[in-house]
XYZ file of C-alpha atoms in Angstrom:
763
model
C 21.299 22.106 85.806
C 22.408 20.852 82.420
C 25.332 22.520 80.760
C 24.222 24.778 77.822
C 26.476 22.786 75.449
C 24.692 19.590 76.544
C 21.332 21.179 75.702
C 22.592 22.139 72.280
C 23.810 18.590 71.591
C 20.513 17.134 72.843
C 18.557 19.476 70.582
C 20.822 18.556 67.630
C 20.247 14.810 68.098
C 16.499 15.295 68.521
C 16.402 17.183 65.196
C 18.624 14.562 63.524
C 16.449 11.666 64.666
C 13.347 13.574 63.686
C 14.792 14.162 60.232
C 15.803 10.503 59.936
C 12.325 9.496 61.009
C 10.793 11.647 58.323
C 13.177 10.313 55.659
C 12.521 6.764 56.737
C 8.903 7.347 55.801
C 9.849 8.356 52.234
C 9.294 6.107 49.212
C 11.260 5.344 46.077
C 10.456 4.442 42.463
C 12.789 2.351 40.326
C 12.722 0.352 37.115
C 13.884 0.233 33.510
C 13.068 2.230 30.385
C 12.446 0.204 27.222
C 11.121 0.538 23.695
C 10.476 -2.399 21.365
C 12.447 -4.831 23.551
C 15.474 -2.515 23.645
C 16.683 -0.431 26.562
C 16.565 3.367 26.247
C 19.433 5.166 28.028
C 19.606 8.779 29.247
C 15.848 9.345 29.541
C 14.786 12.330 31.683
C 12.435 11.169 34.445
C 10.624 13.694 36.661
C 7.838 13.905 39.199
C 5.631 16.729 37.925
C 5.291 19.653 40.309
C 8.416 18.724 42.274
C 12.166 19.142 41.977
C 12.670 15.372 42.081
C 14.158 13.878 38.947
C 16.806 11.604 37.478
C 17.914 10.009 34.199
C 18.180 6.381 33.116
C 21.706 5.049 32.893
C 23.410 3.331 29.964
C 21.457 0.141 30.682
C 18.138 2.002 30.840
C 17.873 1.700 34.656
C 16.603 4.585 36.813
C 15.880 5.232 40.488
C 14.024 8.059 42.275
C 14.556 8.170 46.067
C 13.387 10.178 49.094
C 9.876 10.803 47.760
C 7.354 11.918 50.393
C 4.147 9.851 50.436
C 1.451 11.193 48.149
C -0.027 11.196 44.645
C 2.196 12.135 41.701
C 2.522 12.105 37.962
C 5.777 10.625 36.729
C 6.995 11.720 33.288
C 9.693 10.356 30.982
C 10.984 12.295 27.986
C 13.749 11.734 25.441
C 14.281 12.776 21.859
C 12.662 10.448 19.313
C 9.932 9.062 21.601
C 6.463 10.081 22.691
C 6.390 11.653 26.200
C 5.360 9.170 28.880
C 3.092 10.100 31.786
C 1.615 7.875 34.488
C -0.178 8.622 37.767
C 1.262 6.896 40.811
C 0.338 6.792 44.486
C 3.073 6.268 47.080
C 2.802 5.290 50.713
C 5.415 5.473 53.465
C 8.440 3.226 52.991
C 7.061 1.928 49.663
C 9.408 0.735 46.923
C 7.500 0.894 43.652
C 8.791 -1.026 40.641
C 7.731 0.829 37.474
C 9.089 -0.256 34.086
C 8.511 2.451 31.505
C 7.651 1.445 27.919
C 8.211 4.276 25.448
C 6.568 4.574 22.042
C 8.724 5.570 19.083
C 7.776 8.821 17.388
C 7.073 8.716 13.636
C 10.212 10.794 13.145
C 12.152 7.781 14.420
C 11.413 6.261 11.031
C 14.301 8.474 9.920
C 16.724 6.142 11.663
C 20.132 5.205 10.349
C 20.129 2.820 7.388
C 23.046 1.195 5.578
C 21.575 -0.842 2.738
C 21.163 1.814 0.052
C 24.711 3.169 0.050
C 26.855 0.676 2.042
C 27.397 3.299 4.744
C 25.341 4.476 7.744
C 23.175 7.455 6.806
C 20.009 9.035 8.103
C 17.092 7.498 6.263
C 15.833 10.880 5.083
C 19.275 11.848 3.809
C 19.801 8.651 1.826
C 19.576 9.216 -1.940
C 18.259 5.659 -2.225
C 14.751 5.014 -0.793
C 14.973 2.412 1.955
C 11.934 0.931 3.717
C 12.492 -0.022 7.366
C 10.449 -2.569 9.340
C 11.000 -2.975 13.082
C 10.446 -5.980 15.386
C 7.168 -4.335 16.424
C 5.955 -4.734 12.843
C 6.870 -8.433 12.941
C 5.007 -8.933 16.217
C 1.722 -7.701 14.757
C 1.362 -11.033 12.943
C 3.645 -13.547 14.701
C 5.270 -16.053 12.338
C 7.905 -18.730 12.676
C 10.132 -17.222 9.978
C 10.893 -14.008 8.088
C 9.594 -15.543 4.857
C 6.011 -15.537 6.149
C 6.400 -12.206 7.963
C 7.062 -10.375 4.685
C 3.535 -11.136 3.439
C 2.400 -7.850 5.018
C 4.994 -5.673 3.235
C 3.582 -3.791 0.265
C 5.116 -4.847 -3.059
C 6.788 -7.894 -1.491
C 5.187 -11.321 -1.870
C 6.393 -14.659 -0.498
C 5.711 -17.123 -3.337
C 5.114 -20.795 -2.571
C 6.572 -22.761 -5.503
C 5.523 -26.309 -4.699
C 2.316 -27.723 -3.236
C 4.132 -30.640 -1.642
C 7.455 -29.364 -0.258
C 6.220 -25.756 0.258
C 9.540 -24.181 -0.699
C 9.370 -20.633 -2.017
C 11.066 -17.341 -2.732
C 10.487 -13.608 -2.388
C 9.030 -11.489 -5.205
C 9.622 -7.716 -5.217
C 7.490 -5.602 -7.563
C 6.516 -8.645 -9.606
C 10.067 -9.893 -10.233
C 10.838 -13.531 -9.537
C 12.658 -14.610 -6.390
C 16.152 -15.003 -7.914
C 16.161 -11.245 -8.622
C 15.939 -10.522 -4.892
C 19.142 -10.557 -2.879
C 18.789 -11.416 0.813
C 21.489 -10.257 3.226
C 22.160 -10.666 6.932
C 23.970 -7.670 8.444
C 24.884 -6.547 4.936
C 26.484 -9.857 3.957
C 25.176 -11.838 0.942
C 24.849 -14.890 3.129
C 21.514 -16.007 1.711
C 21.562 -16.867 -1.972
C 21.078 -19.788 -4.304
C 19.940 -22.796 -2.299
C 19.790 -20.699 0.844
C 17.087 -18.350 -0.447
C 14.489 -20.969 0.391
C 15.822 -21.793 3.841
C 17.910 -18.799 4.890
C 14.885 -16.747 5.919
C 13.963 -19.295 8.579
C 15.449 -19.674 12.010
C 16.494 -16.125 12.936
C 14.790 -15.291 16.264
C 12.689 -12.147 15.866
C 13.912 -10.927 19.259
C 17.428 -10.554 17.852
C 16.393 -8.539 14.804
C 16.986 -4.801 15.054
C 15.083 -4.069 11.859
C 14.694 -5.153 8.249
C 15.712 -2.840 5.412
C 14.185 -3.272 1.958
C 15.372 -1.601 -1.243
C 13.104 -1.931 -4.262
C 15.103 -1.300 -7.386
C 18.602 -1.724 -8.823
C 21.468 -2.397 -6.451
C 23.822 -4.485 -8.581
C 26.464 -1.755 -8.617
C 26.987 -2.313 -4.889
C 25.939 -5.894 -4.309
C 26.464 -7.726 -7.590
C 24.549 -10.349 -9.478
C 21.373 -11.118 -7.552
C 20.433 -7.529 -6.633
C 18.629 -6.814 -9.908
C 15.108 -6.190 -8.638
C 15.837 -5.321 -5.022
C 17.244 -6.593 -1.775
C 16.272 -7.455 1.777
C 18.803 -6.795 4.538
C 18.149 -8.341 7.964
C 19.980 -6.228 10.553
C 20.594 -8.026 13.851
C 20.991 -6.205 17.136
C 24.250 -5.374 18.804
C 24.428 -7.095 22.198
C 24.131 -3.792 24.083
C 20.786 -3.117 22.327
C 19.251 -6.512 23.075
C 17.317 -7.460 26.203
C 19.111 -9.509 28.851
C 16.809 -12.451 28.263
C 13.768 -13.020 26.082
C 11.526 -16.000 25.445
C 8.765 -15.974 22.839
C 6.693 -19.118 22.336
C 3.471 -19.710 20.464
C 1.349 -22.563 19.191
C -1.412 -22.750 16.601
C -4.555 -24.827 16.226
C -2.841 -26.799 13.477
C -0.285 -28.179 15.925
C 2.554 -25.806 15.038
C 4.967 -24.925 17.837
C 7.568 -22.154 17.701
C 10.091 -21.192 20.367
C 12.493 -18.227 20.280
C 15.079 -17.728 23.018
C 17.514 -14.836 23.121
C 20.037 -13.707 25.681
C 23.206 -11.671 26.020
C 26.199 -11.858 28.289
C 29.700 -10.456 28.713
C 33.054 -12.156 28.562
C 35.518 -9.920 30.329
C 35.243 -6.166 29.946
C 35.564 -5.939 26.191
C 33.382 -8.699 24.715
C 29.590 -8.730 24.447
C 27.853 -11.860 23.170
C 24.367 -12.278 21.729
C 22.846 -15.774 21.602
C 19.646 -16.838 19.905
C 17.886 -20.173 19.509
C 14.877 -20.895 17.330
C 12.982 -24.180 17.294
C 9.952 -24.954 15.150
C 7.965 -28.163 14.930
C 4.906 -29.214 12.959
C 4.246 -32.958 12.774
C 0.480 -33.339 12.359
C -0.520 -34.281 8.790
C -3.694 -32.438 7.782
C -5.627 -33.013 4.547
C -8.598 -30.665 4.525
C -8.930 -30.721 0.722
C -9.093 -34.536 0.773
C -6.559 -35.267 -1.975
C -4.580 -37.682 0.241
C -1.662 -35.217 0.284
C -0.504 -33.118 3.209
C -1.891 -29.581 2.959
C 1.223 -28.195 4.659
C 4.727 -29.604 4.773
C 5.727 -31.137 8.098
C 8.850 -29.571 9.561
C 11.296 -30.061 12.386
C 13.781 -27.167 12.480
C 16.410 -25.779 14.804
C 18.630 -22.737 14.340
C 21.412 -21.392 16.568
C 22.681 -17.833 16.156
C 25.542 -16.150 18.015
C 27.060 -12.695 17.594
C 30.222 -11.409 19.278
C 30.981 -7.705 19.560
C 34.483 -6.693 20.634
C 35.087 -3.257 22.140
C 38.052 -1.448 20.623
C 39.704 1.911 20.996
C 38.163 4.875 19.182
C 34.884 2.920 18.897
C 36.192 0.926 15.951
C 34.010 -1.955 14.762
C 34.832 -5.621 15.250
C 32.075 -8.211 15.285
C 31.725 -11.900 14.470
C 28.525 -13.856 13.987
C 27.637 -17.426 13.145
C 24.536 -19.503 12.561
C 23.803 -23.206 12.320
C 20.591 -24.409 10.732
C 19.124 -27.891 10.419
C 15.731 -28.843 9.072
C 13.888 -32.047 8.275
C 10.780 -31.383 6.188
C 8.483 -33.648 4.234
C 5.181 -33.545 2.426
C 3.285 -36.047 0.321
C 0.777 -38.832 0.631
C -0.573 -39.281 4.134
C 0.690 -42.880 4.288
C 4.300 -41.795 3.685
C 6.913 -42.669 6.274
C 10.730 -42.410 6.016
C 10.934 -46.054 4.912
C 9.387 -44.991 1.576
C 11.965 -42.235 1.047
C 13.193 -42.283 -2.548
C 10.947 -45.183 -3.573
C 8.041 -45.393 -6.020
C 5.412 -46.975 -3.779
C 4.201 -44.026 -1.692
C 4.935 -40.515 -2.940
C 6.737 -38.114 -0.639
C 9.098 -35.175 -0.908
C 11.652 -35.282 1.889
C 14.341 -32.649 2.383
C 17.184 -32.756 4.895
C 18.993 -29.415 5.088
C 22.162 -28.629 7.009
C 23.581 -25.148 6.769
C 26.157 -23.091 8.640
C 27.217 -19.490 8.185
C 29.858 -17.147 9.555
C 30.172 -13.416 8.969
C 32.241 -10.603 10.386
C 33.151 -6.927 10.261
C 36.500 -5.397 11.131
C 37.381 -1.717 10.934
C 41.048 -1.292 10.140
C 43.165 0.535 12.793
C 43.887 3.469 10.492
C 42.980 7.143 10.441
C 41.077 6.511 7.246
C 37.675 4.839 7.637
C 38.197 1.416 6.086
C 35.947 -1.568 6.818
C 36.703 -5.190 5.993
C 33.720 -7.544 5.876
C 33.573 -11.250 5.157
C 31.176 -14.171 5.131
C 31.134 -17.859 4.331
C 28.335 -20.375 4.199
C 28.130 -24.093 3.568
C 24.781 -25.535 2.501
C 24.161 -29.281 2.207
C 20.848 -30.574 0.921
C 19.733 -34.197 0.764
C 16.368 -34.338 -0.986
C 14.086 -36.797 -2.702
C 11.084 -35.857 -4.829
C 9.191 -39.098 -5.187
C 11.808 -41.472 -6.601
C 14.085 -38.687 -7.874
C 16.960 -37.698 -5.607
C 18.606 -34.297 -5.451
C 21.867 -34.152 -3.523
C 23.564 -30.779 -3.534
C 26.376 -28.859 -1.881
C 26.812 -25.125 -2.164
C 29.546 -22.967 -0.616
C 29.779 -19.235 -0.955
C 32.670 -17.156 0.338
C 32.677 -13.382 0.272
C 35.220 -10.742 1.274
C 34.999 -6.995 0.808
C 37.102 -3.961 1.686
C 35.446 -0.535 1.642
C 37.094 2.858 2.045
C 34.755 5.682 3.041
C 36.381 9.010 2.139
C 34.555 12.366 2.519
C 36.191 15.059 0.419
C 34.749 18.599 0.263
C 31.289 18.266 -1.309
C 31.961 14.635 -2.280
C 31.318 11.561 -0.155
C 33.419 8.899 -1.847
C 33.243 5.157 -1.393
C 35.833 2.817 -2.900
C 35.562 -0.913 -2.638
C 36.882 -4.225 -3.813
C 35.229 -7.597 -3.345
C 35.997 -11.238 -3.993
C 33.262 -13.845 -4.260
C 33.791 -17.606 -4.341
C 30.956 -19.835 -5.573
C 31.008 -23.622 -5.388
C 28.091 -25.780 -6.438
C 27.813 -29.512 -6.980
C 24.842 -31.831 -7.325
C 23.801 -35.142 -8.839
C 21.853 -33.633 -11.760
C 22.727 -32.711 -15.313
C 23.576 -29.195 -14.069
C 27.062 -30.446 -13.123
C 27.380 -33.373 -15.505
C 29.593 -33.042 -18.577
C 29.989 -35.952 -21.014
C 28.915 -38.338 -18.291
C 31.431 -37.028 -15.759
C 30.506 -34.997 -12.728
C 32.215 -31.620 -12.513
C 31.411 -29.113 -9.797
C 30.637 -25.548 -10.814
C 33.367 -23.458 -9.180
C 34.143 -19.830 -9.919
C 35.901 -16.869 -8.304
C 34.521 -13.434 -9.181
C 36.674 -10.371 -8.315
C 34.987 -6.972 -8.267
C 35.807 -3.283 -8.031
C 33.324 -0.520 -7.342
C 33.295 3.190 -6.735
C 30.542 5.489 -5.529
C 30.435 9.265 -5.244
C 27.642 11.098 -3.446
C 27.853 14.747 -4.461
C 26.155 17.529 -2.510
C 25.147 19.750 -5.415
C 23.362 22.270 -3.196
C 21.620 22.428 0.164
C 18.575 20.552 -1.151
C 20.142 18.514 -3.947
C 22.471 15.527 -4.001
C 23.609 13.159 -6.728
C 24.995 9.653 -6.319
C 27.007 8.049 -9.113
C 28.338 4.524 -8.965
C 30.037 1.910 -11.105
C 30.848 -1.730 -10.474
C 33.144 -3.990 -12.452
C 32.986 -7.784 -12.132
C 35.040 -10.383 -13.933
C 33.365 -13.762 -14.422
C 35.544 -16.294 -16.254
C 32.417 -17.751 -17.832
C 31.105 -14.461 -19.200
C 34.008 -12.011 -19.175
C 33.862 -8.363 -18.105
C 30.619 -7.079 -16.616
C 29.898 -3.399 -15.901
C 26.927 -2.162 -13.861
C 26.541 1.624 -13.531
C 24.143 3.287 -11.090
C 22.710 6.774 -10.516
C 20.586 8.255 -7.739
C 19.348 11.830 -7.398
C 17.677 13.332 -4.311
C 15.826 16.639 -4.116
C 14.713 17.577 -0.602
C 12.622 20.587 -1.591
C 11.163 21.042 1.915
C 11.874 19.497 5.303
C 8.855 17.257 4.742
C 9.087 16.540 0.987
C 11.700 14.419 -0.790
C 11.895 13.331 -4.414
C 14.311 10.560 -5.439
C 15.263 9.175 -8.834
C 17.227 5.922 -9.065
C 18.452 4.187 -12.204
C 20.884 1.406 -12.910
C 21.696 -1.726 -14.812
C 21.854 -5.254 -13.518
C 23.124 -8.657 -14.510
C 22.460 -12.145 -13.257
C 24.197 -15.445 -13.903
C 21.630 -18.201 -13.551
C 21.973 -21.580 -11.886
C 18.531 -23.056 -12.341
C 18.855 -25.927 -9.942
C 19.659 -23.642 -7.028
C 16.803 -21.280 -7.810
C 13.987 -23.051 -9.640
C 12.701 -25.671 -7.219
C 9.829 -26.411 -9.587
C 12.507 -28.099 -11.680
C 13.053 -30.643 -8.917
C 9.538 -31.906 -8.250
C 10.004 -34.887 -10.542
C 6.644 -34.227 -12.158
C 8.067 -32.715 -15.362
C 11.180 -33.267 -17.417
C 13.596 -30.365 -17.315
C 14.904 -29.150 -20.666
C 17.725 -26.578 -20.582
C 18.799 -24.799 -23.724
C 22.508 -24.826 -24.444
C 24.713 -21.864 -23.523
C 22.292 -19.836 -21.446
C 23.395 -16.202 -21.527
C 23.500 -13.923 -18.468
C 20.392 -11.846 -17.963
C 20.752 -8.084 -18.241
C 18.382 -5.363 -17.131
C 17.844 -1.623 -16.949
C 15.890 -0.385 -13.956
C 14.411 3.050 -13.137
C 12.609 4.001 -9.918
C 11.060 7.364 -8.971
C 10.135 7.833 -5.311
C 8.290 10.635 -3.503
C 8.039 10.903 0.286
C 5.932 13.432 2.186
C 5.332 13.928 5.903
C 2.258 15.719 7.211
C 1.853 16.935 10.806
C -1.712 17.891 11.702
C -2.554 20.380 14.462
C -4.263 17.693 16.557
C -1.086 15.592 16.715
C -1.928 13.273 13.825
C 1.036 12.208 11.699
C 0.776 11.040 8.071
C 3.620 9.674 5.965
C 3.237 9.120 2.212
C 5.776 7.026 0.327
C 4.996 6.525 -3.371
C 7.051 5.050 -6.224
C 6.890 4.385 -9.941
C 9.156 1.618 -11.268
C 10.229 0.259 -14.642
C 12.555 -2.660 -15.436
C 13.524 -3.777 -18.939
C 15.197 -7.191 -19.403
C 17.256 -8.688 -22.176
C 18.131 -12.400 -22.234
C 15.694 -13.088 -19.409
C 15.351 -16.777 -18.568
C 11.758 -17.762 -17.877
C 10.441 -21.284 -17.242
C 8.099 -22.283 -20.064
C 5.268 -24.426 -18.698
C 3.021 -23.970 -21.744
C 4.841 -25.484 -24.720
C 4.788 -29.028 -23.359
C 2.774 -30.066 -20.264
C 5.397 -32.741 -19.504
C 8.343 -30.355 -19.556
C 9.752 -27.206 -18.060
C 11.792 -25.529 -20.779
C 14.451 -23.015 -19.747
C 15.831 -20.723 -22.435
C 16.765 -17.081 -22.965
C 13.753 -15.123 -24.111
C 14.069 -14.105 -27.752
C 12.614 -10.708 -27.056
C 12.149 -8.449 -24.065
C 10.522 -8.607 -20.670
C 9.154 -5.593 -18.829
C 8.069 -5.004 -15.242
C 6.426 -1.647 -14.589
C 4.013 -0.211 -12.063
C 3.073 2.116 -9.239
C 3.351 1.538 -5.516
C 2.364 3.637 -2.483
C 2.316 3.377 1.314
C 0.303 5.587 3.672
C 1.204 5.577 7.356
C -1.214 7.219 9.824
C -0.444 7.726 13.521
C -3.230 9.260 15.622
C -2.780 10.707 19.134
C -5.481 8.410 20.554
C -3.314 5.326 19.952
C -4.722 4.313 16.555
C -2.185 3.445 13.840
C -2.854 2.513 10.236
C -0.369 1.432 7.577
C -1.914 0.720 4.177
C -0.159 0.070 0.879
C -1.037 -0.837 -2.686
C 0.906 -1.855 -5.789
C -0.306 -1.928 -9.391
C 2.026 -3.672 -11.801
C 2.234 -4.969 -15.342
C 4.795 -7.745 -15.835
C 4.938 -9.131 -19.365
C 7.128 -10.884 -21.910
C 7.218 -10.121 -25.621
C 8.623 -12.734 -27.992
C 8.254 -12.703 -31.783
C 5.742 -9.896 -31.481
C 3.487 -11.792 -29.067
C 2.988 -10.220 -25.649
C 1.942 -12.363 -22.674
C 1.517 -11.854 -18.950
C 4.220 -13.376 -16.796
C 3.036 -16.520 -15.086
C 2.390 -16.464 -11.310
C 2.443 -12.655 -11.122
C -0.433 -10.584 -9.762
C -1.595 -7.381 -11.462
C -2.313 -5.619 -8.169
C -1.845 -6.169 -4.469
C -2.567 -4.398 -1.207
C -1.522 -4.719 2.423
C -2.778 -3.156 5.627
C -1.927 -3.028 9.291
C -4.424 -1.514 11.720
C -3.435 -1.243 15.387
C -5.089 0.259 18.434
C -3.928 0.448 22.044
C -6.529 0.307 24.816
C -4.151 1.950 27.253
C -6.465 1.822 30.249
C -6.562 -1.989 30.165
C -3.077 -2.607 28.669
C -4.543 -4.302 25.585
C -3.450 -3.919 21.961
C -5.354 -5.100 18.888
C -3.687 -5.687 15.504
C -5.625 -6.392 12.321
C -3.376 -7.273 9.385
C -4.053 -8.493 5.892
C -3.172 -8.599 2.242
C -5.039 -8.702 -1.050
C -3.775 -10.115 -4.357
C -5.229 -9.759 -7.819
C -5.508 -12.514 -10.435
C -2.369 -14.207 -11.744
C -1.887 -16.613 -14.641
C -1.343 -20.192 -13.483
C 0.534 -23.168 -15.031
C -2.065 -25.486 -16.617
C -1.251 -28.865 -18.141
C -3.215 -28.491 -21.352
C -6.479 -27.419 -22.919
C -8.488 -30.068 -21.030
C -7.136 -29.079 -17.599
C -10.291 -28.128 -15.601
C -8.457 -25.938 -13.087
C -8.778 -22.163 -13.301
C -6.396 -20.483 -15.737
C -6.287 -17.377 -13.542
C -6.410 -17.235 -9.788
C -9.262 -15.300 -8.196
C -8.654 -12.129 -6.209
C -7.733 -13.503 -2.803
C -6.922 -12.247 0.663
C -5.426 -13.503 3.906
C -6.438 -11.600 7.035
C -5.389 -11.974 10.660
C -6.317 -10.510 14.031
C -4.275 -10.495 17.233
C -4.888 -9.381 20.818
C -1.923 -8.622 23.101
C -2.179 -8.056 26.856
C 0.738 -6.129 28.407
C -0.478 -5.683 31.969
C 1.912 -8.199 33.533
C 5.418 -7.185 34.516
C 7.936 -8.396 31.891
C 5.247 -10.527 30.218
C 3.078 -10.188 27.120
C 0.268 -12.620 26.402
C -1.024 -12.704 22.845
C -3.427 -14.702 20.748
C -5.733 -14.448 17.804
C -6.852 -15.964 14.532
C -4.905 -16.355 11.289
C -6.572 -16.525 7.870
C -9.928 -15.258 9.135
C -11.585 -15.854 5.744
C -10.389 -19.482 5.649
C -9.035 -18.945 2.134
C -7.010 -21.662 0.396
C -6.077 -22.108 -3.297
C -8.449 -25.056 -3.705
C -11.454 -22.735 -3.319
C -13.321 -22.891 -6.651
C -11.030 -25.589 -8.080
C -11.849 -29.284 -8.554
C -8.338 -30.103 -7.311
C -4.957 -28.444 -6.804
C -2.494 -31.293 -7.323
C -3.083 -32.954 -10.682
C -3.362 -36.762 -10.584
C -2.759 -36.911 -6.842
C -4.120 -40.478 -6.941
C -1.368 -41.517 -9.387
C 1.784 -39.565 -8.412
C 4.132 -41.879 -10.355
C 2.032 -41.685 -13.563
C 1.638 -45.455 -13.649
C -1.793 -45.232 -15.304
C -1.047 -42.372 -17.708
C -1.010 -43.254 -21.396
C 1.077 -41.416 -24.016
C 0.877 -41.384 -27.799
C 3.821 -41.782 -30.166
C 4.555 -38.038 -29.943
C 4.826 -38.202 -26.158
C 1.550 -36.384 -25.531
C -0.837 -37.579 -22.834
C -3.884 -39.414 -24.132
C -7.271 -38.831 -22.497
C -8.735 -42.051 -21.077
C -11.649 -43.004 -18.843
C -9.241 -43.040 -15.906
C -7.611 -39.774 -17.041
C -10.334 -37.743 -18.831
C -8.383 -34.459 -18.675
C -5.152 -35.905 -20.130
C -3.058 -34.899 -17.108
C 0.126 -36.063 -15.467
C 1.014 -35.716 -11.797
C 1.876 -32.063 -11.163
C 2.125 -30.121 -7.864
C 3.312 -26.846 -9.466
C -0.180 -25.295 -9.665
C 0.264 -23.131 -6.587
C 0.098 -19.416 -5.874
C -0.630 -19.059 -2.182
C -0.414 -20.877 1.155
C -2.655 -23.918 1.483
C -3.332 -23.444 5.205
C -6.818 -22.534 6.374
C -8.170 -20.712 9.412
C -6.460 -21.422 12.725
C -6.133 -19.907 16.152
C -2.861 -19.148 17.874
C -1.731 -18.375 21.406
C 1.625 -17.151 22.649
C 3.591 -15.872 25.607
C 6.468 -13.424 25.507
C 8.852 -12.743 28.412
C 11.409 -9.943 28.268
C 13.929 -9.181 31.002
C 16.080 -6.058 30.802
């Protein structure tokens, strides 16, 4: 007979093995939690109707174990995101991999922004209206560069300035490209020569978001920030996916590849690495003028960002970028052997550019941040038989002290900017001797944001710059915010601006070789006064629909504005200070709808009047539309993991540069639109497959015009006859009395095309 203690032990082991057997039948669910290619930490994950739950860790990873077989609903919730629910079925011993993709709530639009005030603030609390565009917005119409991506931002228009080389700039609220300052991580790294090329080569996967300020910002950022600024914020390494590849090709033979990754060096250094490569080498001439419709390009860009962990979470980061591009456009027979000659016309541009920028928070009790940047831009260009060889270097250093004091939020700063520019043109030639343009501009600025009451705040700012060429320059600024309800905000911004012009780094029309450039002596700095009124309202409907209204009225008044005169002489571009005033004024509004069924609509419109008045004669500014609109319609077919994005823009007529009274081309552009559609399938783990059609309407500027490039059959004007006054004479060979001119351009000359891409993201 067994001992009673033996029976007890036997019973204990039987129960233990039984329990182990039951547990061995249990399943587990594991995966990552992401949103817009970024991990989401500390998300609550539960199985509805049970006590089983967990939370994602700092890297967004979660794991649910010991789940009995059965059918469940798994939920994921965290502040700022839509709740996630998915039905799952588990069998014995199953390990289910489930990566959760969260959707950002509309309230997440109130994220932290830095551009308006030089300090991190909640977007709703900023006295300066800041528009924020996420990588998701960029994905809705995939492009190879930020320049093209901005075509779907209301009030912002990428302007192509040359039919042959396809260089361009960014217009904000009708103001020319040089009035827009472009920054990377808050550093004025993109300016002058770099405006054309600096918006290319930043992998979209490494962009956290883009902040846009429409209106005066010279008191914080200096000369170029007269009409507005664009700040490209890159991700910190901890926010980025472990590895991402995004590649697409188009029916025109364009190929774009983005690669991004992150890694650690030791315990205190995180590194972000991005590579962008773009290639287009198939000459296409759909308008049959023997010129390439689109510039051929071979481009590579390398970007790296280092983030160093320090005590007390102090900031220290370094970033660098190298950019090289070989682009050419011209007659189809052109090859590099004709570069710079007068046999076959071509415009060939070799660009080499490198940049470095950094942020370092001083190890003090006071919050003081030192930022710096430096870029070196080398350009070797030929426009037909005219060469343009240029070097530009810009160094920038800034120290900012952020000091809250009672109801005041003070910001003190000092900056030093170094500009170097040299080329082989008359811009740096004095009495036959070459002399580089080199200047150091020290600056001081102060800003005080005053909390007047619970719903009212006032921002006052002043900047002082000393330019040895122009003396003391003062730019005051004011911003007032009235948050009269939790969902209604009124903002008033006003300020002055100044801009010192270097035409050859900004006006690429001056370099085409088609017209002589005439520069008046002693060009004066441009000065402006800018006022912007902004109203934002949020509406939450009972059925879960969200509506956001963002409307603005703007007014800018210029003195001494420098405008290229194409009209006085068809063979010249005359640059001089306007003897009068220039005004840009208008209304702009965005409406953002988010419906609970997965439908999203963002629509915007801008109406503007941009004119110059000289000697009592008022005229519309050339190459400026009177109205524009953008839209972005998206819908998720959640049951089949398919998203559809329909994007587009619409531009009203703009006055175009004609060559004389006999020029048969249209004086005003028609109302035109570019529309795109994209389908994205997300049903594969870690993969997205996308494709669609760009320019659905097949619109190009040659629609309705006999030609776009004047005298494309005689690009060196060998058969053009002139009279004794230098005017072109009409002949049988030249009945319209024209010279070669590729400056008649107002939109992209690329027709309908399909595209297909693949995106892989590993977290």
